[in-house]
């Protein structure tokens, strides 16, 4: 991971007063220097204030926004090309009418004719017909008067196209283009790849994306025929048809082929967007996941969930960011003599405030307290203080200047809900650990995992155990792990495990043997798209489907292309972050070891430092970035005549308070980081080693409740490793964690006394997990039927003479199997002869 603390505007000023000298070790700060420090803080106040962001998290953005992100601004001239190809073909087939004037039967007949005309040898003629189909999927905008009409007819036409078999036809064409070695070799020979190298692929993927996105969208006004078509389409995408792999696996293979350098012309943004929407459509979004979780808990006989986590997060309100400059800089300065005399009273005031956290009519806990309440007790007799020599370079970044200490405290009151937002949870392991310590203390021996026998323990321990059991939470993962242990111990008596063929299970089976390559490929693209990544010669070129054939020659064209490139990268980050999060959540619900397998490969591929590197930027600037040109967005650009672009119109962007996709991406990446590190002490130590605390604290500048919640969760799990000094100087962050994050009854997160925090166990923990995952995959997916108990036939004639019953649809995939498994496999004849 690169050193993110490069010299720049964020570094502390180096001056003769010792406020900062680049090394973190300064001279004693004179009063004059301290006043200059406070003056600088006051001057910058207000310029970094972030209003509360009215953001509603969901599966995806609005329908129009999701469709517009499919196209880059460089592709805009192709809208006219698609329209011209359609009108030329339509006039030869239908006389005197427009598409919207036709009856449904006539429209179906025309679509059937289009699909027939796709069955031609000439690539040029085939491309023209495919463009005509794309124009239909785009909503026949030439006959529409408004954006609403375009979206309506786009959805109508997509259902019509699907019912006529267009998707399967385009799937065959996509297979042809993926295997087109001529296009791959042509792209590899070119010094610079442009948008022209992927024309056919972009048209095919655009049609398929529009069909998936429009059919996926559910509305109450949908007819029964449309609802039936949606379920049929979902089934087709989820399961293997004619022994072919599920559609998502084909897209995954495109991603790995692109990253390997064999197909640099692939339009990777469209591939990733389509892959994300296919996974969301086939497996289900976040609300569907919650419903599946409730259903699965009921099937396993577990008590219902105490709350709906989605609704709890939605009801939370954002808090003001903590006073970074005070925590990181001024807390190290010497207090004036007058403050020294009043220190004990200020300390008592802080303790009083900490005790009153349960009274939810306090001021915002993030608001700045008196400076003396945050100052350290060391060197109390000295009149001046020195900067902490062990302060990390990242910690020196003065991030959000707090209000000046002379300003009166805000009189604003915040009304919190009664009680904490989350019901506390206790694991079985926590109860066992508590009883083990209690028995060792009072009776001198333990009873293993027995949590019912309380003989010899005092009454308060009885009450404690009762309270712990009242809040005991058994997760689906706990049940799955226990079942797996029993299957490993008693394979014969328990018999064969019945695994339901769900879409998630089928996807995991298909991904299993290539899953490491899939995860590495996604993270490589994410790294290339991250705004903090530096251009390197060996990095992947992800701009093949955004760069024009002729590079811009005017300043205005360069500005437009710059916005387009930034927007392109943001959309890639959004699709990968949402895709990885969906996969992890669905695999965790399907089986915990499937989730752990994906998680381990993400960790091995350096996903944790990659996400931290992503957040090591000005997150507020990233979330409020205006990398969009509203007049060029679909469907607006298809209805209105494009005005002449000026510098002002390019810089204006939209009027939104923030960029939805960037905030969505940040929340997804934080949730992903939480998934990878939760209950994994070795991975939590990675957060500590990579100095994540100041990076995450910087993200608290964004006043959005959901983002702040996941940042505070990540800070909570590592507080025990950060030391007493860090906890003392970040009390406002600690208070925010107490207020917003779920409590575990006997979790010593704020004190660092957890017995699990033993660094020498970390490697063993990860190795044990890996062994359990391999045992699970081997037992469920690798073992041939009855291999251990069937006699082995060693006679060659007997084996070759056996009659095998082939499935009825074997002839559909026989040629594909020959091509993949026989013809495309290199055979080293010399080595084969030597061995035999």
CSV table of N, CA and C in Angstrom, one decimal, residues 57-60 276 280 283-293 308-310 577-583 585-586 660 664 667-668 671 675 706:
chain,number,residue,atom,x,y,z
A,57,UNK,N,-30.8,4.6,0.7
A,57,UNK,CA,-30.0,3.5,0.2
A,57,UNK,C,-31.0,2.4,-0.4
A,58,UNK,N,-30.6,1.8,-1.5
A,58,UNK,CA,-31.4,0.8,-2.1
A,58,UNK,C,-30.6,-0.2,-2.9
A,59,UNK,N,-31.3,-1.0,-3.7
A,59,UNK,CA,-30.6,-2.0,-4.6
A,59,UNK,C,-29.9,-1.2,-5.7
A,60,UNK,N,-30.5,-0.2,-6.2
A,60,UNK,CA,-29.9,0.6,-7.3
A,60,UNK,C,-30.6,2.0,-7.3
A,276,UNK,N,-23.7,-7.4,-12.7
A,276,UNK,CA,-24.4,-6.9,-11.4
A,276,UNK,C,-25.9,-7.1,-11.5
A,280,UNK,N,-28.4,-9.5,-9.4
A,280,UNK,CA,-29.4,-9.0,-8.6
A,280,UNK,C,-30.8,-9.5,-9.0
A,283,UNK,N,-30.7,-13.6,-8.1
A,283,UNK,CA,-30.6,-14.0,-6.6
A,283,UNK,C,-31.5,-13.1,-5.8
A,284,UNK,N,-31.8,-11.9,-6.1
A,284,UNK,CA,-32.6,-11.0,-5.4
A,284,UNK,C,-31.8,-9.9,-4.7
A,285,UNK,N,-32.5,-8.7,-4.5
A,285,UNK,CA,-31.9,-7.6,-3.9
A,285,UNK,C,-31.9,-7.7,-2.4
A,286,UNK,N,-31.6,-6.5,-1.7
A,286,UNK,CA,-31.4,-6.5,-0.3
A,286,UNK,C,-32.7,-6.8,0.5
A,287,UNK,N,-33.8,-6.3,0.0
A,287,UNK,CA,-35.1,-6.5,0.7
A,287,UNK,C,-35.5,-8.0,0.6
A,288,UNK,N,-35.2,-8.6,-0.6
A,288,UNK,CA,-35.5,-10.0,-0.8
A,288,UNK,C,-34.6,-10.8,0.1
A,289,UNK,N,-33.4,-10.4,0.2
A,289,UNK,CA,-32.5,-11.1,1.1
A,289,UNK,C,-33.0,-11.1,2.6
A,290,UNK,N,-33.5,-10.0,3.0
A,290,UNK,CA,-34.1,-9.9,4.4
A,290,UNK,C,-35.2,-10.9,4.5
A,291,UNK,N,-36.1,-11.0,3.5
A,291,UNK,CA,-37.2,-11.9,3.5
A,291,UNK,C,-36.7,-13.3,3.5
A,292,UNK,N,-35.7,-13.7,2.8
A,292,UNK,CA,-35.2,-15.0,2.7
A,292,UNK,C,-34.6,-15.4,4.1
A,293,UNK,N,-33.9,-14.4,4.8
A,293,UNK,CA,-33.3,-14.6,6.1
A,293,UNK,C,-34.4,-15.0,7.1
A,308,UNK,N,-35.8,-5.3,12.0
A,308,UNK,CA,-35.5,-5.2,10.6
A,308,UNK,C,-34.3,-4.3,10.5
A,309,UNK,N,-33.2,-4.8,10.2
A,309,UNK,CA,-32.0,-3.9,10.1
A,309,UNK,C,-32.1,-2.8,9.1
A,310,UNK,N,-32.8,-3.1,8.0
A,310,UNK,CA,-32.9,-2.0,7.0
A,310,UNK,C,-33.7,-0.9,7.5
A,577,UNK,N,-18.5,-2.9,-6.5
A,577,UNK,CA,-18.8,-2.9,-5.0
A,577,UNK,C,-20.2,-3.5,-4.7
A,578,UNK,N,-21.2,-3.2,-5.5
A,578,UNK,CA,-22.5,-3.7,-5.3
A,578,UNK,C,-22.5,-5.2,-5.6
A,579,UNK,N,-21.8,-5.6,-6.7
A,579,UNK,CA,-21.8,-7.1,-7.1
A,579,UNK,C,-21.1,-7.9,-6.0
A,580,UNK,N,-20.0,-7.5,-5.4
A,580,UNK,CA,-19.3,-8.2,-4.4
A,580,UNK,C,-20.1,-8.3,-3.1
A,581,UNK,N,-20.8,-7.2,-2.8
A,581,UNK,CA,-21.6,-7.2,-1.6
A,581,UNK,C,-22.8,-8.2,-1.7
A,582,UNK,N,-23.4,-8.2,-2.9
A,582,UNK,CA,-24.6,-9.1,-3.1
A,582,UNK,C,-24.1,-10.5,-3.0
A,583,UNK,N,-23.0,-10.8,-3.7
A,583,UNK,CA,-22.5,-12.2,-3.7
A,583,UNK,C,-22.2,-12.7,-2.2
A,585,UNK,N,-23.4,-11.5,0.6
A,585,UNK,CA,-24.6,-11.7,1.5
A,585,UNK,C,-25.4,-12.9,1.1
A,586,UNK,N,-25.5,-13.2,-0.2
A,586,UNK,CA,-26.3,-14.4,-0.7
A,586,UNK,C,-25.6,-15.7,-0.3
A,660,UNK,N,-25.2,10.3,-6.2
A,660,UNK,CA,-25.8,9.1,-5.7
A,660,UNK,C,-24.9,7.9,-5.8
A,664,UNK,N,-23.3,5.6,-2.8
A,664,UNK,CA,-23.7,4.2,-2.8
A,664,UNK,C,-22.5,3.3,-2.8
A,667,UNK,N,-20.7,3.3,0.7
A,667,UNK,CA,-21.4,2.5,1.7
A,667,UNK,C,-21.2,1.0,1.4
A,668,UNK,N,-21.2,0.7,0.1
A,668,UNK,CA,-21.0,-0.7,-0.3
A,668,UNK,C,-19.6,-1.2,0.1
A,671,UNK,N,-19.4,-1.7,3.9
A,671,UNK,CA,-20.1,-2.9,4.2
A,671,UNK,C,-19.3,-4.1,3.9
A,675,UNK,N,-17.9,-7.0,6.4
A,675,UNK,CA,-18.2,-8.4,6.2
A,675,UNK,C,-16.9,-9.2,6.3
A,706,UNK,N,-26.1,6.1,7.4
A,706,UNK,CA,-25.7,4.7,7.1
A,706,UNK,C,-24.2,4.6,6.9
